PDB file of C-alpha atoms and ligand atoms in Angstrom:
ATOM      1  CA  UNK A  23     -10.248  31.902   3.130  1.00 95.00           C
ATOM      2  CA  UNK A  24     -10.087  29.492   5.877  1.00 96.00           C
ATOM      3  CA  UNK A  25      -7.174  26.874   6.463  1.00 96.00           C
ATOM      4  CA  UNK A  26      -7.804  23.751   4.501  1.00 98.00           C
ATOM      5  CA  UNK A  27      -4.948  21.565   5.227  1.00 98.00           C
ATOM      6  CA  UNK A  28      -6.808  19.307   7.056  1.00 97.00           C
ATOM      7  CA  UNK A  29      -9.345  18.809   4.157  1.00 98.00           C
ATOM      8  CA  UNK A  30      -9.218  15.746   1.664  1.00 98.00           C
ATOM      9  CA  UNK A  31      -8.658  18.031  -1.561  1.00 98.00           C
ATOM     10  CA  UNK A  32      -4.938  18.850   0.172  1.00 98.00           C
ATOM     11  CA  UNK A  33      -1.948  16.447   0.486  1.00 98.00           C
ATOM     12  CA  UNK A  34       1.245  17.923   2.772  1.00 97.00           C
ATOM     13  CA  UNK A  35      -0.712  21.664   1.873  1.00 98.00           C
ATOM     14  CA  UNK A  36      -0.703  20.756  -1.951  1.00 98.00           C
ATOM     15  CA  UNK A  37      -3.388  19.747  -4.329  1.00 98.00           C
ATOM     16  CA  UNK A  38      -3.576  18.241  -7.868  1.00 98.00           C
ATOM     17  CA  UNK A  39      -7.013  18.592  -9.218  1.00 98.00           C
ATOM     18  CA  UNK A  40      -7.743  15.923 -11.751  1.00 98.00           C
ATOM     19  CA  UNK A  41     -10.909  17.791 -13.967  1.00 98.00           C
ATOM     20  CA  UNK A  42     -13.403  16.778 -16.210  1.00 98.00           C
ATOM     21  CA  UNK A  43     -15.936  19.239 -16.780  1.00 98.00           C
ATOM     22  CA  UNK A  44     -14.505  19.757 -20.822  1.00 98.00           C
ATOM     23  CA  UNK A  45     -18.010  17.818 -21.948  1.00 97.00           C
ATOM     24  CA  UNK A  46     -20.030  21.400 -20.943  1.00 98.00           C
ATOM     25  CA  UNK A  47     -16.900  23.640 -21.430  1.00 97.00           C
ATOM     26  CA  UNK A  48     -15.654  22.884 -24.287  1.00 97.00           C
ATOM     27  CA  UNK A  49     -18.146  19.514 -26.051  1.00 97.00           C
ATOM     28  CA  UNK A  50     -17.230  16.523 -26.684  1.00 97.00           C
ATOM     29  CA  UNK A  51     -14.402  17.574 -29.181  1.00 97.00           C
ATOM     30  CA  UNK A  52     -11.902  17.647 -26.655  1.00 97.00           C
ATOM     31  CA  UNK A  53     -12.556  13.846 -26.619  1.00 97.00           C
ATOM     32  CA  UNK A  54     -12.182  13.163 -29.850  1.00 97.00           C
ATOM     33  CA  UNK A  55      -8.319  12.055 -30.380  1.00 96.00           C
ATOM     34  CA  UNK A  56      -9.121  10.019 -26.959  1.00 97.00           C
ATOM     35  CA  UNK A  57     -12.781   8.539 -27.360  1.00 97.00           C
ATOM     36  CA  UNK A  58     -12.372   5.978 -24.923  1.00 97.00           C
ATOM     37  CA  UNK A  59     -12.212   8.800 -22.459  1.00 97.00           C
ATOM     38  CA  UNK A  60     -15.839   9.989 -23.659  1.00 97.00           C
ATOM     39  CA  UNK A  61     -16.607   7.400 -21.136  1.00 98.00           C
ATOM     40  CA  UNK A  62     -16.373   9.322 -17.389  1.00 98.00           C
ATOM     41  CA  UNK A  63     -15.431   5.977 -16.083  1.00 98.00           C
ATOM     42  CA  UNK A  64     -12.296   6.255 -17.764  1.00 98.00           C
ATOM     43  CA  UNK A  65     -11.138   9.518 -16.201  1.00 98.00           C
ATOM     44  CA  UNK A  66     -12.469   8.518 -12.513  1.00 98.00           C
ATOM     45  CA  UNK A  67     -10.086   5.468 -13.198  1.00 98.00           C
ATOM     46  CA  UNK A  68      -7.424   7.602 -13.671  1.00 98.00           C
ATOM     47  CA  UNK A  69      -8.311  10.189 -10.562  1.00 98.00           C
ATOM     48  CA  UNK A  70      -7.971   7.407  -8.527  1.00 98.00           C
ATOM     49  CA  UNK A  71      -3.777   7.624  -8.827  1.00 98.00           C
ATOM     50  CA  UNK A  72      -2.482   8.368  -5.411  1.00 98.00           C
ATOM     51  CA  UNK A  73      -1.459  11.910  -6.756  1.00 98.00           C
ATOM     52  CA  UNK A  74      -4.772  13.067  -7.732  1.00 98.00           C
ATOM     53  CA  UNK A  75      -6.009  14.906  -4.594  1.00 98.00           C
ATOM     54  CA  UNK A  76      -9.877  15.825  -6.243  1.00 98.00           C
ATOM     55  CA  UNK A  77     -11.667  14.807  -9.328  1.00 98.00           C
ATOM     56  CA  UNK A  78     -13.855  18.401 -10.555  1.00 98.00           C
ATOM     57  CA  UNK A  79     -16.998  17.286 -12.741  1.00 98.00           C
ATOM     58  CA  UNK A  80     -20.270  18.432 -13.124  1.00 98.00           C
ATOM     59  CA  UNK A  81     -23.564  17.752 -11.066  1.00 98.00           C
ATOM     60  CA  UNK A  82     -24.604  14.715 -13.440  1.00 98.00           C
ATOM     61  CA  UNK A  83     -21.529  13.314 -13.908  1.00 98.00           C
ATOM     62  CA  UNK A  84     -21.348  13.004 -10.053  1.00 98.00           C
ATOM     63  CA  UNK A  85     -24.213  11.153  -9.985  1.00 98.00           C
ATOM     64  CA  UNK A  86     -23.841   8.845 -12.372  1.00 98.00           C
ATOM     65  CA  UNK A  87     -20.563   7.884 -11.894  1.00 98.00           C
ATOM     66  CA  UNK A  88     -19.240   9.143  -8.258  1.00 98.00           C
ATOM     67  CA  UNK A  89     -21.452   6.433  -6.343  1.00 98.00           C
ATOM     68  CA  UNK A  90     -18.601   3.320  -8.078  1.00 98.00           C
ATOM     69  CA  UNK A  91     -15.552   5.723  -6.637  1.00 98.00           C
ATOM     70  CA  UNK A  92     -16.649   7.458  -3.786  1.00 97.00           C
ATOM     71  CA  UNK A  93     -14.094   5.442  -1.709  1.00 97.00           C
ATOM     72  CA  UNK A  94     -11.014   6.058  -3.692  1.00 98.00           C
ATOM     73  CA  UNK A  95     -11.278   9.702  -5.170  1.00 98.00           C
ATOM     74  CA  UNK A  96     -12.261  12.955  -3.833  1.00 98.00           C
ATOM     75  CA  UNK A  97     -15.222  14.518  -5.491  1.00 98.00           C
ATOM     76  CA  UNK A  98     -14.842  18.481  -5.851  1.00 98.00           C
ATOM     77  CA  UNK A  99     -18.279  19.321  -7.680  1.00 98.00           C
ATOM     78  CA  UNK A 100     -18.491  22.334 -10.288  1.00 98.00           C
ATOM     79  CA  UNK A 101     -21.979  24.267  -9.236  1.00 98.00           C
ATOM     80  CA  UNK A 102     -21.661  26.682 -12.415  1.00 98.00           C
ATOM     81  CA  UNK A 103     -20.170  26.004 -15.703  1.00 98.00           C
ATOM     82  CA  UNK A 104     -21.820  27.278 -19.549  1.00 97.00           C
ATOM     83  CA  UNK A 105     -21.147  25.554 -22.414  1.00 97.00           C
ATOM     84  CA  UNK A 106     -19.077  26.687 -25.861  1.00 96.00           C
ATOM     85  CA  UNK A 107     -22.732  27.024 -27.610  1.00 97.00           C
ATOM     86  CA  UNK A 108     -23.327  30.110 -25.793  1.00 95.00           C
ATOM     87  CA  UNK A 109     -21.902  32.607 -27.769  1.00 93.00           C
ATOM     88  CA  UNK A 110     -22.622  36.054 -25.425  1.00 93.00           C
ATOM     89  CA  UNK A 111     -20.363  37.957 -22.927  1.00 95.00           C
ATOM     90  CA  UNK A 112     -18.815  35.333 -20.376  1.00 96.00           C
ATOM     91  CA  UNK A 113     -21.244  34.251 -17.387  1.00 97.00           C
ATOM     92  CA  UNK A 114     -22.204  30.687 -16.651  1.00 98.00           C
ATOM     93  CA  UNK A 115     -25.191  29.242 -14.741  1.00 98.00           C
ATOM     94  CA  UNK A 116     -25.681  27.964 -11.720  1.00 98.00           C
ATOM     95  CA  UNK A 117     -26.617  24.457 -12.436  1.00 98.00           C
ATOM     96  CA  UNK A 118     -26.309  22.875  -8.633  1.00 98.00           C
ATOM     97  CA  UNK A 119     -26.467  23.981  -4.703  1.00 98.00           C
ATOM     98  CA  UNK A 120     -23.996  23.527  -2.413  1.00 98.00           C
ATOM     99  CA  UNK A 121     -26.630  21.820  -0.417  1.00 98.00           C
ATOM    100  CA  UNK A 122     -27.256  18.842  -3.676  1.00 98.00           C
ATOM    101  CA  UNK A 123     -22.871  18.891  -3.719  1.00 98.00           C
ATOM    102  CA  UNK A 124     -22.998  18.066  -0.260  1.00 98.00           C
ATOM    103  CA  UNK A 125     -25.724  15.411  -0.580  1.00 98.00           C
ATOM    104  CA  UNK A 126     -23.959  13.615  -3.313  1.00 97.00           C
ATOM    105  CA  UNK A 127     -20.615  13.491  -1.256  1.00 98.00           C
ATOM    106  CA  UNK A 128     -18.526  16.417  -2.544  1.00 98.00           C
ATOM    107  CA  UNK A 129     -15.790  17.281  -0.833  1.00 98.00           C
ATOM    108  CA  UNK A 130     -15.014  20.553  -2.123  1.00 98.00           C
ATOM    109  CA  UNK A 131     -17.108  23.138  -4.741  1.00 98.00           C
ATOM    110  CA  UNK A 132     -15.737  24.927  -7.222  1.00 98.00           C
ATOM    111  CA  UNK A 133     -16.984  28.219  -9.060  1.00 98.00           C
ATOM    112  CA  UNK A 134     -16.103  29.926 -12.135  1.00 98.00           C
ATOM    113  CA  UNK A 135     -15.544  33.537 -11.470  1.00 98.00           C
ATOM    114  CA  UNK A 136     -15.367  35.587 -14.999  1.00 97.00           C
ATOM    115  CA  UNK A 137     -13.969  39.021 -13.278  1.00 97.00           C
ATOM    116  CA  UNK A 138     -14.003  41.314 -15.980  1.00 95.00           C
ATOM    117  CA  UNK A 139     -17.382  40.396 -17.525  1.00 96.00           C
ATOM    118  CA  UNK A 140     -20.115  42.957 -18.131  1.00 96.00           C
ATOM    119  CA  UNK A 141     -21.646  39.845 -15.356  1.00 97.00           C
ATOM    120  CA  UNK A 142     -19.328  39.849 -12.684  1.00 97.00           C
ATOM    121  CA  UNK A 143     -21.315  41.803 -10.934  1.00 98.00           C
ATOM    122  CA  UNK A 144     -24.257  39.115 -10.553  1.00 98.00           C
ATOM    123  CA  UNK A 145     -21.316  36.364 -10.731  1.00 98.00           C
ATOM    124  CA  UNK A 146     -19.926  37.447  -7.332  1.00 98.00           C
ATOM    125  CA  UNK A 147     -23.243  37.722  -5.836  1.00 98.00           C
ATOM    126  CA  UNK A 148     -23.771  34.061  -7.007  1.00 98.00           C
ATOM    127  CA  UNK A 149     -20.306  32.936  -5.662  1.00 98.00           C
ATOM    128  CA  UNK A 150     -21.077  34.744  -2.077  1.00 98.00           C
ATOM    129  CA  UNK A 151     -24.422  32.441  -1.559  1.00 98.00           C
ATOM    130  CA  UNK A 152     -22.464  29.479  -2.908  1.00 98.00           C
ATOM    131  CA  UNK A 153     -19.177  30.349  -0.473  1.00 98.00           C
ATOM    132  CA  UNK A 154     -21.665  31.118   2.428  1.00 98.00           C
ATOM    133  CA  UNK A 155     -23.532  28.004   1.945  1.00 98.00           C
ATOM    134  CA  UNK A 156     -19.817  26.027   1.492  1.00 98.00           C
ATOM    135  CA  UNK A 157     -19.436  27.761   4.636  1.00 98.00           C
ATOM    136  CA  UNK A 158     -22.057  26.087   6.842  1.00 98.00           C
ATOM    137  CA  UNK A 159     -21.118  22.243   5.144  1.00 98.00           C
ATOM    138  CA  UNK A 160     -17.669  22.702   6.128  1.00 98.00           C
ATOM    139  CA  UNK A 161     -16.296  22.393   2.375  1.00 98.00           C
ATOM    140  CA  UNK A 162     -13.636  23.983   0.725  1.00 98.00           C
ATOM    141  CA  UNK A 163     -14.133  26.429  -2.411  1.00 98.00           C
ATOM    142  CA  UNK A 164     -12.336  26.102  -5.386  1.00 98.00           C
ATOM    143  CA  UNK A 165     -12.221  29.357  -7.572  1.00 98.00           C
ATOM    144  CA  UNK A 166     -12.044  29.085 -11.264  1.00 98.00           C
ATOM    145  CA  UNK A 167     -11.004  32.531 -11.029  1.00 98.00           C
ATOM    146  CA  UNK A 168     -10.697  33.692 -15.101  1.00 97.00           C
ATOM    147  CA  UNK A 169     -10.694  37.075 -15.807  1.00 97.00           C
ATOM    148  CA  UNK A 170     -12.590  37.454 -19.056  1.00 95.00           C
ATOM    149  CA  UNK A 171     -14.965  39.664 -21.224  1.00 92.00           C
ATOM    150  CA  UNK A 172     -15.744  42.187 -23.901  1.00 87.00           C
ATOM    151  CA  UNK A 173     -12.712  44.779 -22.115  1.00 81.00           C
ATOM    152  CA  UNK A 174     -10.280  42.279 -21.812  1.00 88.00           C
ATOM    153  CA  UNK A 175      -8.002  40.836 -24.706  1.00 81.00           C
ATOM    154  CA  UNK A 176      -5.380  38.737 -23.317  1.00 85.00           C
ATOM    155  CA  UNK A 177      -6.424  36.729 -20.413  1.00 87.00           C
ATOM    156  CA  UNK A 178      -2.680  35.651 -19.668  1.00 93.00           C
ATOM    157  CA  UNK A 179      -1.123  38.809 -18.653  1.00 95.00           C
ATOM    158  CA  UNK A 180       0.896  38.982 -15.622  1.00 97.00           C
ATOM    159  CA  UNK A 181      -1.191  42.103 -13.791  1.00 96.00           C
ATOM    160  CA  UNK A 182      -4.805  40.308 -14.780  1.00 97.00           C
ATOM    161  CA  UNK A 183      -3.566  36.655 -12.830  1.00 98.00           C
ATOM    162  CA  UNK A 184      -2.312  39.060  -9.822  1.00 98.00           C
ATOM    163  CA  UNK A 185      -6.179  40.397 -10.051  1.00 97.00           C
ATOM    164  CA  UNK A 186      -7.608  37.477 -10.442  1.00 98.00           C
ATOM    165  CA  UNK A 187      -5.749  35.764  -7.787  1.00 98.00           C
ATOM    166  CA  UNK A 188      -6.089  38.705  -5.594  1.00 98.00           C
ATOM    167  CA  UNK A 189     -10.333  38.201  -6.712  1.00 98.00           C
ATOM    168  CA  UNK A 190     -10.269  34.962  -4.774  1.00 98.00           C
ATOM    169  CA  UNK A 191      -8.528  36.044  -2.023  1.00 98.00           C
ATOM    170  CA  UNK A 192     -10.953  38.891  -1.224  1.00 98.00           C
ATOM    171  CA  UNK A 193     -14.178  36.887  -2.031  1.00 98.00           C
ATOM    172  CA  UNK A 194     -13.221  34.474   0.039  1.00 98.00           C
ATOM    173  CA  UNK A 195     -12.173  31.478  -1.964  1.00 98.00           C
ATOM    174  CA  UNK A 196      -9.964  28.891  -0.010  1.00 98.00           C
ATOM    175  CA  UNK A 197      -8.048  28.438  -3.645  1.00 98.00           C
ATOM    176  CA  UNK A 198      -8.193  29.943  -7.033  1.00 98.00           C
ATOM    177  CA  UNK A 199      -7.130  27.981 -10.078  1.00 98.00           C
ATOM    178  CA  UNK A 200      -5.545  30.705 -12.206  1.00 98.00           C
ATOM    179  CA  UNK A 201      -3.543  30.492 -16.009  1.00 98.00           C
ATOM    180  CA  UNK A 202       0.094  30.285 -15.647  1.00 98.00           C
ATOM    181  CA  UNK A 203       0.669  34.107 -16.344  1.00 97.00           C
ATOM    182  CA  UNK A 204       4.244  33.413 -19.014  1.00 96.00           C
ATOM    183  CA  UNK A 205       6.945  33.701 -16.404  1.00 97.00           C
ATOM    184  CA  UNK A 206       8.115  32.925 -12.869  1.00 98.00           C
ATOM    185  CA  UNK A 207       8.182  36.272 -11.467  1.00 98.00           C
ATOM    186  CA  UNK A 208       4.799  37.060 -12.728  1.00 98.00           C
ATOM    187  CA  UNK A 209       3.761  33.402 -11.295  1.00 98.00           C
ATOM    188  CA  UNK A 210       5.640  34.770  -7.895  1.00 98.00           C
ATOM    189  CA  UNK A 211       3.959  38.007  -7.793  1.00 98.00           C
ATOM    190  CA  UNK A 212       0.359  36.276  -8.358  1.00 98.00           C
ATOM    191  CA  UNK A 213       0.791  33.770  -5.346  1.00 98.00           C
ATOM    192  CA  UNK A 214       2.006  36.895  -3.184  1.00 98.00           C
ATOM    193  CA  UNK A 215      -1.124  38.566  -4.217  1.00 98.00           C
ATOM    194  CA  UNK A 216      -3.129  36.072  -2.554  1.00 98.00           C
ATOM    195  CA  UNK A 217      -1.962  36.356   0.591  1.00 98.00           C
ATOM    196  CA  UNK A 218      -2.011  33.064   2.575  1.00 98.00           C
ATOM    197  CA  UNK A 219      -4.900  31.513   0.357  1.00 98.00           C
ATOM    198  CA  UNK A 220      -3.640  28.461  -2.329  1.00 98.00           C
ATOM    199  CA  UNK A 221      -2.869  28.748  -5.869  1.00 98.00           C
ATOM    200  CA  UNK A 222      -3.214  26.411  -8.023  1.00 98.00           C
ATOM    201  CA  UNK A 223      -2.006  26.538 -11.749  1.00 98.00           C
ATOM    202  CA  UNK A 224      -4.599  25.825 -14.761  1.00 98.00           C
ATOM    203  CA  UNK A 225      -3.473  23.140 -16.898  1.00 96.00           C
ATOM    204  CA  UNK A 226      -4.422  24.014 -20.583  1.00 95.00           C
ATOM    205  CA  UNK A 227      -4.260  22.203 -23.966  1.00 96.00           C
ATOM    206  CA  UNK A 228      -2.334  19.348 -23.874  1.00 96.00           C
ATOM    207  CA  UNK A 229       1.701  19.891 -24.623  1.00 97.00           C
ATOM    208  CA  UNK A 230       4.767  18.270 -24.560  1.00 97.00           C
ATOM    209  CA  UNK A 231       5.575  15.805 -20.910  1.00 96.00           C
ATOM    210  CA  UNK A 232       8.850  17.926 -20.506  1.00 96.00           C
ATOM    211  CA  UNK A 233       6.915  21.565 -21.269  1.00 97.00           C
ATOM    212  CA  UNK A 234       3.720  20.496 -19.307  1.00 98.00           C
ATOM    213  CA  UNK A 235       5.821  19.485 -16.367  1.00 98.00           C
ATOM    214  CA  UNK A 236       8.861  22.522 -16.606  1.00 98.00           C
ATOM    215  CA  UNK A 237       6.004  24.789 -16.327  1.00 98.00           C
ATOM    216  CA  UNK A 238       4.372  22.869 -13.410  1.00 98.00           C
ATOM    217  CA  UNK A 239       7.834  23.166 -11.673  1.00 98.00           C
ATOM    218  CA  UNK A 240       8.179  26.831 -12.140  1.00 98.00           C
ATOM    219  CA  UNK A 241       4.679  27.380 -11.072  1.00 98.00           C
ATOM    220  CA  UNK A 242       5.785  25.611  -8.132  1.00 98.00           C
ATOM    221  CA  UNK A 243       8.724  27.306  -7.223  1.00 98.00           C
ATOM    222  CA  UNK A 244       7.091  30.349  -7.795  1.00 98.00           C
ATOM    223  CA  UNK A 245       4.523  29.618  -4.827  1.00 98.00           C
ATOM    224  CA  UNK A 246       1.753  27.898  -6.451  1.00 98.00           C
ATOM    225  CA  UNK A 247       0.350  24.702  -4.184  1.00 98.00           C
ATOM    226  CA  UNK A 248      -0.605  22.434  -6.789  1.00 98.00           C
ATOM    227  CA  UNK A 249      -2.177  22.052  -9.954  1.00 98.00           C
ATOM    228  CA  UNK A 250      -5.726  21.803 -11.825  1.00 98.00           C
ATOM    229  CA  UNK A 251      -5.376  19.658 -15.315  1.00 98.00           C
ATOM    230  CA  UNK A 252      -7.687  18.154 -17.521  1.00 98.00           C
ATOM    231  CA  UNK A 253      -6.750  17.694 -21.141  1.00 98.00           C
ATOM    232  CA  UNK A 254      -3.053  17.692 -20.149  1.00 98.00           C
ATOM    233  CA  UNK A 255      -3.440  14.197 -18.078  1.00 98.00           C
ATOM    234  CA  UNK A 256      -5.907  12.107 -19.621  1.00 98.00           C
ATOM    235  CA  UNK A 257      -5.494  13.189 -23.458  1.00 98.00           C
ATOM    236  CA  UNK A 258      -1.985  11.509 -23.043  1.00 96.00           C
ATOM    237  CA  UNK A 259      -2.372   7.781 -23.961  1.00 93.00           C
ATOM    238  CA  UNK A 260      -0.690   7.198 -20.783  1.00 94.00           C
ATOM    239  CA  UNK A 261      -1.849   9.539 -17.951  1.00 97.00           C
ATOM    240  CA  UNK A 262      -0.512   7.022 -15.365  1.00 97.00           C
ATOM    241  CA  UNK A 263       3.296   8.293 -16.200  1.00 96.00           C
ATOM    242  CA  UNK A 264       2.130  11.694 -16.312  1.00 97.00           C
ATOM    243  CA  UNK A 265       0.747  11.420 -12.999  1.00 98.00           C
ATOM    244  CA  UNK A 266       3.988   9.555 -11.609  1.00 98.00           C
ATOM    245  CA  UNK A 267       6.089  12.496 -13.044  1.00 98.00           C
ATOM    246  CA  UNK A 268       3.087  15.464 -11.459  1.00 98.00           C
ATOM    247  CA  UNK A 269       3.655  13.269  -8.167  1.00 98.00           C
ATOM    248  CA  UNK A 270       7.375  14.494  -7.896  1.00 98.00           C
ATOM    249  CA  UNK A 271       7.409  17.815  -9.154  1.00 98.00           C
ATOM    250  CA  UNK A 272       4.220  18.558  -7.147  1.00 98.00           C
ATOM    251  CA  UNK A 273       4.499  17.083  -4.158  1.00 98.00           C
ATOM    252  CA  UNK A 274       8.717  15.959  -3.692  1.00 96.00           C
ATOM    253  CA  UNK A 275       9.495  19.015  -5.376  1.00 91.00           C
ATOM    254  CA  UNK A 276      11.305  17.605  -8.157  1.00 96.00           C
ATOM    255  CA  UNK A 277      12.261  18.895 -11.296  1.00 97.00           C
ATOM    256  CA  UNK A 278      10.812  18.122 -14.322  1.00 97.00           C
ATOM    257  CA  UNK A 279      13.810  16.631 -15.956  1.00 96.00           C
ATOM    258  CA  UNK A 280      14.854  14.450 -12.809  1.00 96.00           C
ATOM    259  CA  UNK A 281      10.734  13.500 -12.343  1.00 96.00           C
ATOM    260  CA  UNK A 282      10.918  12.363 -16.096  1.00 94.00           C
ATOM    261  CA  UNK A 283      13.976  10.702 -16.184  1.00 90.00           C
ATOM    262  CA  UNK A 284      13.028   7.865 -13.168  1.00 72.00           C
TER     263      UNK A 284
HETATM  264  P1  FBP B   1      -7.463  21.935 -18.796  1.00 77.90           P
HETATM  265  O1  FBP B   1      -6.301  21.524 -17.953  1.00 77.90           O
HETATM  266  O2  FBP B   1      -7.800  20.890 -19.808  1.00 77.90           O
HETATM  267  O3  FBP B   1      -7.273  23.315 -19.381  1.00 77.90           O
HETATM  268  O4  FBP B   1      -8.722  21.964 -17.808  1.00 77.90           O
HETATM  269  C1  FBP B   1      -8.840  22.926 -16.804  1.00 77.90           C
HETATM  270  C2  FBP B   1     -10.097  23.721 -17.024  1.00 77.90           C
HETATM  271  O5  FBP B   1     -10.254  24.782 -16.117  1.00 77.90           O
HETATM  272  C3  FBP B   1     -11.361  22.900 -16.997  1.00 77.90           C
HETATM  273  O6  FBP B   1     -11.877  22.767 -15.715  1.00 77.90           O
HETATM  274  C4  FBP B   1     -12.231  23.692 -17.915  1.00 77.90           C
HETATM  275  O7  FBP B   1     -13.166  22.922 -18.569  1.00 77.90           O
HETATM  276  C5  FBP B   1     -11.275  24.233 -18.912  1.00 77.90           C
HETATM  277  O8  FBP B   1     -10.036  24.299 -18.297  1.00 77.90           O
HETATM  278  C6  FBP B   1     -11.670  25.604 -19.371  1.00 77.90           C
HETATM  279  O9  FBP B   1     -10.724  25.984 -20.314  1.00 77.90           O
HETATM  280  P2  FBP B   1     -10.841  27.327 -21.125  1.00 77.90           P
HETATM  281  O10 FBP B   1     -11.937  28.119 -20.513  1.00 77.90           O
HETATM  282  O11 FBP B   1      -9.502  27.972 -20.991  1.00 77.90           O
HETATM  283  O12 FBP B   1     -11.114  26.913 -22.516  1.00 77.90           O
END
C-alpha cells in the first residue's frame, strides 16, 4: 500500500468505482432488463457523473470505447477476469499487462484475488508481477479481493471479509473492493483489518434506492472509503439520481434517507 490521495481514482480520500466488466463475469444476461446498456457507450455516459471517481472494464472495452472519454472519466482497467462459462474451481486469467493498461491510459488496475481457491497460490504470484509492474507506472491497484473456492461456503461472513481485507493489505493492494460482510461492526472490524489501506464496498445485484444506499451509509460509517457498483447504478432506469443520492452519502456523508429525500 502506498498513499493514493493524490491519484485521480480518489476524491477528498474517497472513491466510487463505476464497473462494467459484468459482459465476461457474468454474460450479457445482466443486460437484459436494460439492453440499451449492452451498448458500453451507455455506461461510460453515465461514469462521466461528477461522483464517479473510475470506470473498471476490461482490456477491449478500453479500447474501443475509452479513446471518446478519456477526458471526462477515469479508466481503472481489469487485467484478469474469467467468465461464468468456466465451470472449475475459481481462478481467472490474465488477459492484459500493466504495461498495455498503461498504454491505453489507465489510471488505476484492478485484480481479482480468489483467496481461498485451490489457485490462490498461482493467483498471488500473478497479482505480485501485476502490483510490481503497477509499481514502476505509478498506478494504483484495485483488489477484487473475493474469498472463494471448493472450502468455502458462504463468501459473506464477517471473519472471511476481515481476511480478505486483511489479503490486500499484506499483498500490497492500495484498495480492496470487498462484500458488505451483513452488519456494521463486522463492516468496522474489516476496515480495521486493513490497516491504513482503503476499503471499498462491492455493490451487488441491484436492490431497492433506500436499501442500496442505507447499506452504502453503514459501510461508510463503518470505515469503508467509497464504493465499487455495477448492476446497482446503471440497471436503474435512472442511474443519474442514484448517483446524485451515492454523491451525498459517499462523499458529504449523508444519510441515505436525507440523500434521497433532496
Ligand atoms: P456489482 O455491483 O454489479 O456487483 O459489480 C461489482 C462486481 O465486482 C463487478 O466488477 C463484477 O463483475 C461482479 O461484481 C462480480 O460479481 P460476483 O462475482 O459476485 O457475481
Amino acid at each position: 500500500m502506498i498513499p493514493i490521495d493524490d491519484a485521480p481514482i480518489v476524491r477528498d480520500g474517497k472513491s466510487l468505482i463505476l464497473a462494467m466488466d459484468h459482459g465476461l463475469e457474468h454474460g450479457p444476461v445482466d443486460f437484459e432488463d436494460v439492453p440499451e446498456k449492452l451498448d458500453p457507450s451507455t455506461v461510460f455516459e453515465t461514469a462521466t457523473h461528477d461522483a464517479v471517481t473510475a470506470m473498471a472494464v476490461q482490456k477491449g472495452i478500453a479500447e474501443g470505447y475509452y479513446p471518446s472519454y478519456e477526458d471526462d472519466v477515469n479508466l481503472l482497467l481489469k487485467v484478469n477476469g474469467t467468465s461464468n462459462l468456466w465451470m472449475g474451481e475459481y481462478d481467472s486469467a490474465v488477459n492484459c499487462s500493466v504495461d498495455y493498461a498503461a498504454e491505453i491510459g489507465a489510471d488505476a488496475v484492478g485484480f481479482t484475488l480468489y483467496g481461498g481457491s485451490n489457485h490462490e497460490v498461482e493467483m498471488a504470484e500473478e497479482f505480485r508481477e501485476v502490483q510490481e509492474a503497477a509499481r514502476e507506472h505509478d498506478l494504483p491497484v484495485v483488489m477484487w479481493s473475493y474469498p472463494r473456492g471448493q472450502g468455502l461456503k458462504n463468501d459473506t461472513k464477517p471473519s472471511t471479509i476481515s481476511y480478505a481485507t486483511r489479503l490486500g493489505l499484506e499483498l500490497g493492494a492500495d484498495i480492496a473492493k470487498v462484500k458488505y460482510p451483513g452488519s456494521p461492526e463486522a463492516m468496522e472490524h474489516a476496515c480495521r483489518a486493513a490497516g491504513d489501506m482503503k476499503v471499498v464496498m462491492s455493490g451487488g445485484s441491484k436492490t431497492s434506492d433506500y436499501e442500496f444506499l442505507s447499506t452504502v451509509e453503514a459501510a461508510i460509517n463503518a470505515g469503508a472509503t467509497g464504493l465499487a457498483v455495477g448492476r446497482n447504478v446503471w440497471q436503474r432506469e435512472d442511474p443519474t439520481r442514484l448517483l446524485d443520492a451515492l454523491e451525498k452519502v459517499i462523499y458529504e456523508e449523508e444519510t441515505a434517507d436525507a440523500a434521497l429525500e433532496e
